[in-house]
PDB file of N, CA and C in Angstrom:
ATOM      1  N   MET A   6     -38.165  -4.990 -14.014  1.00 92.00           N
ATOM      2  CA  MET A   6     -36.925  -6.012 -13.842  1.00 92.00           C
ATOM      3  C   MET A   6     -35.661  -5.581 -14.565  1.00 92.00           C
ATOM      4  N   GLN A   7     -36.104  -4.760 -15.763  1.00 96.00           N
ATOM      5  CA  GLN A   7     -35.276  -4.364 -16.468  1.00 96.00           C
ATOM      6  C   GLN A   7     -34.410  -3.157 -16.035  1.00 96.00           C
ATOM      7  N   ALA A   8     -35.035  -2.531 -15.402  1.00 96.00           N
ATOM      8  CA  ALA A   8     -34.308  -1.185 -14.843  1.00 96.00           C
ATOM      9  C   ALA A   8     -33.598  -1.613 -13.629  1.00 96.00           C
ATOM     10  N   LEU A   9     -33.961  -3.085 -13.075  1.00 97.00           N
ATOM     11  CA  LEU A   9     -33.023  -3.652 -11.980  1.00 97.00           C
ATOM     12  C   LEU A   9     -31.615  -3.998 -12.565  1.00 97.00           C
ATOM     13  N   ARG A  10     -31.627  -4.393 -13.762  1.00 97.00           N
ATOM     14  CA  ARG A  10     -30.674  -5.213 -14.315  1.00 97.00           C
ATOM     15  C   ARG A  10     -29.483  -3.868 -15.092  1.00 97.00           C
ATOM     16  N   GLU A  11     -30.192  -2.713 -15.257  1.00 97.00           N
ATOM     17  CA  GLU A  11     -29.436  -1.942 -15.993  1.00 97.00           C
ATOM     18  C   GLU A  11     -28.596  -1.090 -14.805  1.00 97.00           C
ATOM     19  N   ALA A  12     -29.633  -0.659 -13.531  1.00 97.00           N
ATOM     20  CA  ALA A  12     -28.520  -0.415 -12.659  1.00 97.00           C
ATOM     21  C   ALA A  12     -27.818  -1.469 -12.058  1.00 97.00           C
ATOM     22  N   ALA A  13     -27.778  -2.218 -11.996  1.00 98.00           N
ATOM     23  CA  ALA A  13     -26.884  -3.137 -11.780  1.00 98.00           C
ATOM     24  C   ALA A  13     -25.495  -3.295 -12.362  1.00 98.00           C
ATOM     25  N   ILE A  14     -25.803  -3.323 -13.877  1.00 98.00           N
ATOM     26  CA  ILE A  14     -24.489  -3.426 -14.678  1.00 98.00           C
ATOM     27  C   ILE A  14     -24.200  -1.954 -14.521  1.00 98.00           C
ATOM     28  N   LEU A  15     -24.948  -0.761 -14.507  1.00 98.00           N
ATOM     29  CA  LEU A  15     -24.008   0.469 -13.887  1.00 98.00           C
ATOM     30  C   LEU A  15     -23.422   0.576 -12.721  1.00 98.00           C
ATOM     31  N   LEU A  16     -23.875  -0.170 -11.918  1.00 98.00           N
ATOM     32  CA  LEU A  16     -23.113  -0.070 -10.519  1.00 98.00           C
ATOM     33  C   LEU A  16     -21.975  -1.094 -10.963  1.00 98.00           C
ATOM     34  N   HIS A  17     -22.081  -1.889 -11.350  1.00 98.00           N
ATOM     35  CA  HIS A  17     -20.738  -2.965 -11.917  1.00 98.00           C
ATOM     36  C   HIS A  17     -19.678  -2.234 -12.179  1.00 98.00           C
ATOM     37  N   ASP A  18     -19.972  -1.396 -13.247  1.00 98.00           N
ATOM     38  CA  ASP A  18     -19.134  -0.618 -14.192  1.00 98.00           C
ATOM     39  C   ASP A  18     -18.176   0.421 -13.671  1.00 98.00           C
ATOM     40  N   LEU A  19     -19.151   0.968 -12.554  1.00 98.00           N
ATOM     41  CA  LEU A  19     -18.601   2.223 -11.541  1.00 98.00           C
ATOM     42  C   LEU A  19     -17.735   1.546 -10.809  1.00 98.00           C
ATOM     43  N   VAL A  20     -17.951   0.545 -10.074  1.00 98.00           N
ATOM     44  CA  VAL A  20     -17.361   0.099  -9.196  1.00 98.00           C
ATOM     45  C   VAL A  20     -16.007  -0.493  -9.785  1.00 98.00           C
ATOM     46  N   VAL A  21     -15.932  -1.681 -11.019  1.00 98.00           N
ATOM     47  CA  VAL A  21     -14.582  -1.712 -11.829  1.00 98.00           C
ATOM     48  C   VAL A  21     -13.684  -0.465 -12.278  1.00 98.00           C
ATOM     49  N   ILE A  22     -14.516   0.744 -12.701  1.00 98.00           N
ATOM     50  CA  ILE A  22     -13.562   1.649 -12.665  1.00 98.00           C
ATOM     51  C   ILE A  22     -13.088   2.124 -11.651  1.00 98.00           C
ATOM     52  N   LEU A  23     -13.744   2.405 -10.269  1.00 98.00           N
ATOM     53  CA  LEU A  23     -13.137   2.826  -9.172  1.00 98.00           C
ATOM     54  C   LEU A  23     -12.217   1.920  -8.625  1.00 98.00           C
ATOM     55  N   PHE A  24     -12.130   0.671  -8.720  1.00 98.00           N
ATOM     56  CA  PHE A  24     -11.194  -0.320  -8.021  1.00 98.00           C
ATOM     57  C   PHE A  24      -9.929  -0.398  -8.871  1.00 98.00           C
ATOM     58  N   SER A  25     -10.033   0.004 -10.235  1.00 98.00           N
ATOM     59  CA  SER A  25      -8.641   0.090 -11.273  1.00 98.00           C
ATOM     60  C   SER A  25      -7.906   1.253 -11.076  1.00 98.00           C
ATOM     61  N   MET A  26      -8.936   2.345 -10.815  1.00 98.00           N
ATOM     62  CA  MET A  26      -7.857   3.502 -10.012  1.00 98.00           C
ATOM     63  C   MET A  26      -7.417   3.546  -8.747  1.00 98.00           C
ATOM     64  N   ALA A  27      -7.781   2.623  -8.050  1.00 98.00           N
ATOM     65  CA  ALA A  27      -7.396   2.596  -6.789  1.00 98.00           C
ATOM     66  C   ALA A  27      -6.067   1.551  -6.855  1.00 98.00           C
ATOM     67  N   ILE A  28      -6.226   0.982  -7.796  1.00 97.00           N
ATOM     68  CA  ILE A  28      -5.064  -0.359  -7.775  1.00 97.00           C
ATOM     69  C   ILE A  28      -3.980   0.676  -8.517  1.00 97.00           C
ATOM     70  N   VAL A  29      -4.129   1.350  -9.538  1.00 96.00           N
ATOM     71  CA  VAL A  29      -2.873   2.679  -9.937  1.00 96.00           C
ATOM     72  C   VAL A  29      -2.546   3.424  -9.057  1.00 96.00           C
ATOM     73  N   PHE A  30      -3.527   3.848  -8.207  1.00 96.00           N
ATOM     74  CA  PHE A  30      -3.290   5.030  -7.220  1.00 96.00           C
ATOM     75  C   PHE A  30      -2.352   4.284  -6.065  1.00 96.00           C
ATOM     76  N   HIS A  31      -2.414   2.958  -5.791  1.00 94.00           N
ATOM     77  CA  HIS A  31      -1.575   2.124  -5.009  1.00 94.00           C
ATOM     78  C   HIS A  31      -0.552   1.778  -5.343  1.00 94.00           C
ATOM     79  N   ILE A  32      -0.402   1.375  -6.452  1.00 91.00           N
ATOM     80  CA  ILE A  32       1.230   1.448  -6.923  1.00 91.00           C
ATOM     81  C   ILE A  32       1.840   2.676  -7.332  1.00 91.00           C
ATOM     82  N   TYR A  33       1.400   3.716  -7.713  1.00 91.00           N
ATOM     83  CA  TYR A  33       1.801   5.132  -7.391  1.00 91.00           C
ATOM     84  C   TYR A  33       2.598   5.193  -6.242  1.00 91.00           C
ATOM     85  N   LEU A  34       1.456   5.123  -5.270  1.00 90.00           N
ATOM     86  CA  LEU A  34       1.951   5.577  -3.898  1.00 90.00           C
ATOM     87  C   LEU A  34       3.174   4.644  -3.273  1.00 90.00           C
ATOM     88  N   GLY A  35       3.256   2.976  -3.859  1.00 86.00           N
ATOM     89  CA  GLY A  35       4.591   2.164  -3.201  1.00 86.00           C
ATOM     90  C   GLY A  35       5.496   2.656  -4.333  1.00 86.00           C
ATOM     91  N   THR A  36       5.420   3.013  -5.134  1.00 87.00           N
ATOM     92  CA  THR A  36       6.908   3.570  -6.376  1.00 87.00           C
ATOM     93  C   THR A  36       6.832   4.876  -6.261  1.00 87.00           C
ATOM     94  N   VAL A  37       6.393   5.680  -6.720  1.00 86.00           N
ATOM     95  CA  VAL A  37       6.915   7.017  -7.300  1.00 86.00           C
ATOM     96  C   VAL A  37       6.810   7.794  -6.402  1.00 86.00           C
ATOM     97  N   ALA A  38       5.960   7.564  -5.597  1.00 85.00           N
ATOM     98  CA  ALA A  38       5.455   9.013  -4.319  1.00 85.00           C
ATOM     99  C   ALA A  38       6.803   8.670  -3.565  1.00 85.00           C
ATOM    100  N   GLU A  39       7.554   7.340  -3.002  1.00 82.00           N
ATOM    101  CA  GLU A  39       8.404   7.490  -2.164  1.00 82.00           C
ATOM    102  C   GLU A  39       9.620   7.388  -3.128  1.00 82.00           C
ATOM    103  N   PRO A  40      10.512   8.083  -3.028  1.00 82.00           N
ATOM    104  CA  PRO A  40      12.042   8.031  -3.944  1.00 82.00           C
ATOM    105  C   PRO A  40      13.025   6.480  -3.322  1.00 82.00           C
ATOM    106  N   GLY A  41      13.184   6.030  -4.248  1.00 82.00           N
ATOM    107  CA  GLY A  41      13.975   4.931  -3.755  1.00 82.00           C
ATOM    108  C   GLY A  41      13.309   4.064  -3.681  1.00 82.00           C
ATOM    109  N   THR A  42      11.842   3.866  -3.363  1.00 85.00           N
ATOM    110  CA  THR A  42      10.993   2.410  -3.283  1.00 85.00           C
ATOM    111  C   THR A  42      11.414   1.318  -4.320  1.00 85.00           C
ATOM    112  N   PHE A  43      11.328   1.929  -5.770  1.00 83.00           N
ATOM    113  CA  PHE A  43      11.471   1.193  -6.625  1.00 83.00           C
ATOM    114  C   PHE A  43      12.812   0.283  -6.567  1.00 83.00           C
ATOM    115  N   ALA A  44      13.873   1.099  -6.439  1.00 84.00           N
ATOM    116  CA  ALA A  44      15.046   0.771  -6.400  1.00 84.00           C
ATOM    117  C   ALA A  44      14.879  -0.702  -5.521  1.00 84.00           C
ATOM    118  N   SER A  45      14.786   0.007  -4.213  1.00 86.00           N
ATOM    119  CA  SER A  45      14.678  -0.938  -3.108  1.00 86.00           C
ATOM    120  C   SER A  45      13.961  -2.279  -3.225  1.00 86.00           C
ATOM    121  N   MET A  46      12.754  -2.028  -4.063  1.00 86.00           N
ATOM    122  CA  MET A  46      11.786  -3.567  -4.108  1.00 86.00           C
ATOM    123  C   MET A  46      12.552  -4.367  -5.285  1.00 86.00           C
ATOM    124  N   THR A  47      13.479  -3.778  -6.460  1.00 89.00           N
ATOM    125  CA  THR A  47      14.196  -4.682  -7.314  1.00 89.00           C
ATOM    126  C   THR A  47      15.089  -5.094  -6.838  1.00 89.00           C
ATOM    127  N   ARG A  48      16.310  -4.253  -6.123  1.00 89.00           N
ATOM    128  CA  ARG A  48      17.521  -5.001  -5.425  1.00 89.00           C
ATOM    129  C   ARG A  48      17.252  -5.502  -4.281  1.00 89.00           C
ATOM    130  N   GLY A  49      16.159  -5.478  -3.307  1.00 86.00           N
ATOM    131  CA  GLY A  49      16.050  -6.091  -2.409  1.00 86.00           C
ATOM    132  C   GLY A  49      17.073  -5.714  -0.871  1.00 86.00           C
ATOM    133  N   THR A  50      17.398  -4.288  -1.232  1.00 85.00           N
ATOM    134  CA  THR A  50      18.097  -3.700  -0.034  1.00 85.00           C
ATOM    135  C   THR A  50      17.464  -2.649  -0.033  1.00 85.00           C
ATOM    136  N   VAL A  51      17.690  -1.817   1.318  1.00 81.00           N
ATOM    137  CA  VAL A  51      17.560  -0.357   1.634  1.00 81.00           C
ATOM    138  C   VAL A  51      18.558   0.476   2.227  1.00 81.00           C
ATOM    139  N   SER A  52      18.525   1.875   2.017  1.00 81.00           N
ATOM    140  CA  SER A  52      19.718   2.553   2.580  1.00 81.00           C
ATOM    141  C   SER A  52      19.638   2.381   4.148  1.00 81.00           C
ATOM    142  N   LYS A  53      20.653   2.400   4.787  1.00 82.00           N
ATOM    143  CA  LYS A  53      20.850   2.443   6.345  1.00 82.00           C
ATOM    144  C   LYS A  53      20.329   3.633   6.803  1.00 82.00           C
ATOM    145  N   ALA A  54      20.225   4.285   6.121  1.00 81.00           N
ATOM    146  CA  ALA A  54      19.545   5.454   6.970  1.00 81.00           C
ATOM    147  C   ALA A  54      18.010   5.140   6.993  1.00 81.00           C
ATOM    148  N   TRP A  55      17.276   4.512   5.905  1.00 79.00           N
ATOM    149  CA  TRP A  55      16.006   4.290   6.367  1.00 79.00           C
ATOM    150  C   TRP A  55      16.046   2.994   7.082  1.00 79.00           C
ATOM    151  N   ALA A  56      16.541   1.913   7.263  1.00 80.00           N
ATOM    152  CA  ALA A  56      16.357   1.506   7.783  1.00 80.00           C
ATOM    153  C   ALA A  56      16.499   1.412   9.516  1.00 80.00           C
ATOM    154  N   ARG A  57      17.473   2.180   9.564  1.00 81.00           N
ATOM    155  CA  ARG A  57      17.661   2.726  11.066  1.00 81.00           C
ATOM    156  C   ARG A  57      16.184   3.488  11.586  1.00 81.00           C
ATOM    157  N   CYS A  58      16.057   4.167  10.501  1.00 80.00           N
ATOM    158  CA  CYS A  58      14.505   5.113  11.123  1.00 80.00           C
ATOM    159  C   CYS A  58      13.431   4.129  11.445  1.00 80.00           C
ATOM    160  N   THR A  59      13.454   2.808  10.322  1.00 76.00           N
ATOM    161  CA  THR A  59      12.055   2.022  10.399  1.00 76.00           C
ATOM    162  C   THR A  59      12.222   1.137  11.613  1.00 76.00           C
ATOM    163  N   ILE A  60      13.464   0.617  11.628  1.00 81.00           N
ATOM    164  CA  ILE A  60      13.921  -0.266  12.926  1.00 81.00           C
ATOM    165  C   ILE A  60      13.482   0.441  14.229  1.00 81.00           C
ATOM    166  N   ARG A  61      13.702   1.301  14.374  1.00 77.00           N
ATOM    167  CA  ARG A  61      13.548   2.234  15.568  1.00 77.00           C
ATOM    168  C   ARG A  61      12.303   2.743  15.743  1.00 77.00           C
ATOM    169  N   ALA A  62      11.503   2.759  14.912  1.00 74.00           N
ATOM    170  CA  ALA A  62      10.302   3.296  14.745  1.00 74.00           C
ATOM    171  C   ALA A  62       9.469   1.769  15.347  1.00 74.00           C
ATOM    172  N   GLY A  63       9.830   0.839  14.617  1.00 70.00           N
ATOM    173  CA  GLY A  63       9.375  -0.516  14.978  1.00 70.00           C
ATOM    174  C   GLY A  63       9.576  -0.933  16.649  1.00 70.00           C
ATOM    175  N   ILE A  64      10.908  -0.777  16.932  1.00 73.00           N
ATOM    176  CA  ILE A  64      11.353  -0.965  18.461  1.00 73.00           C
ATOM    177  C   ILE A  64      10.214  -0.151  19.204  1.00 73.00           C
ATOM    178  N   GLU A  65      10.260   1.118  19.005  1.00 75.00           N
ATOM    179  CA  GLU A  65       9.462   1.843  20.002  1.00 75.00           C
ATOM    180  C   GLU A  65       7.873   1.631  20.133  1.00 75.00           C
ATOM    181  N   ARG A  66       6.838   1.090  18.645  1.00 72.00           N
ATOM    182  CA  ARG A  66       5.712   0.804  18.396  1.00 72.00           C
ATOM    183  C   ARG A  66       5.587  -0.434  19.476  1.00 72.00           C
ATOM    184  N   SER A  67       6.579  -1.457  19.276  1.00 70.00           N
ATOM    185  CA  SER A  67       7.036  -2.748  20.015  1.00 70.00           C
ATOM    186  C   SER A  67       6.731  -2.398  21.389  1.00 70.00           C
ATOM    187  N   ARG A  68       7.598  -1.556  21.926  1.00 75.00           N
ATOM    188  CA  ARG A  68       7.816  -1.378  23.667  1.00 75.00           C
ATOM    189  C   ARG A  68       6.337  -0.772  23.861  1.00 75.00           C
ATOM    190  N   ARG A  69       5.598  -0.056  23.268  1.00 77.00           N
ATOM    191  CA  ARG A  69       4.494   0.487  23.733  1.00 77.00           C
ATOM    192  C   ARG A  69       3.170  -0.459  23.451  1.00 77.00           C
ATOM    193  N   GLY A  70       3.436  -1.741  22.742  1.00 69.00           N
ATOM    194  CA  GLY A  70       2.348  -2.716  22.883  1.00 69.00           C
ATOM    195  C   GLY A  70       1.599  -2.737  21.309  1.00 69.00           C
ATOM    196  N   HIS A  71       2.028  -1.942  20.540  1.00 60.00           N
ATOM    197  CA  HIS A  71       1.352  -1.775  19.500  1.00 60.00           C
ATOM    198  C   HIS A  71       1.895  -2.280  18.368  1.00 60.00           C
ATOM    199  N   GLY A  72       1.481  -3.189  17.410  1.00 54.00           N
ATOM    200  CA  GLY A  72       1.871  -3.797  16.274  1.00 54.00           C
ATOM    201  C   GLY A  72       2.918  -4.958  16.683  1.00 54.00           C
ATOM    202  N   GLN A  73       3.918  -5.156  15.493  1.00 54.00           N
ATOM    203  CA  GLN A  73       4.427  -6.755  16.066  1.00 54.00           C
ATOM    204  C   GLN A  73       5.620  -6.099  15.973  1.00 54.00           C
ATOM    205  N   GLY A  74       6.326  -5.064  16.027  1.00 48.00           N
ATOM    206  CA  GLY A  74       7.530  -5.106  16.324  1.00 48.00           C
ATOM    207  C   GLY A  74       8.876  -5.548  14.963  1.00 48.00           C
ATOM    208  N   HIS A  75      10.019  -5.644  15.497  1.00 47.00           N
ATOM    209  CA  HIS A  75      10.767  -6.113  14.670  1.00 47.00           C
ATOM    210  C   HIS A  75      10.848  -7.675  14.885  1.00 47.00           C
ATOM    211  N   ARG A  76      10.983  -8.397  13.725  1.00 51.00           N
ATOM    212  CA  ARG A  76      10.675  -9.982  13.477  1.00 51.00           C
ATOM    213  C   ARG A  76      12.321 -10.489  13.505  1.00 51.00           C
ATOM    214  N   ARG A  77      12.418 -11.320  14.126  1.00 48.00           N
ATOM    215  CA  ARG A  77      13.910 -12.252  13.693  1.00 48.00           C
ATOM    216  C   ARG A  77      13.509 -13.404  12.967  1.00 48.00           C
TER     217      ARG A  77
END
């Protein structure tokens, strides 16, 4: 029974470490890895070029029946 408890504690610790790393990596990808992302999140605006590209891609996806497309 003691061995099972020790294995459970070890597994828990490993999962906590991996989950913490995943959170940090997710934040990195959402901010530093994409130039201008952090400024867009803090200002609440995006560049015209980014909006054109993203909206066009969403409309095309919507026409093909994938995703929600552009919402109003």
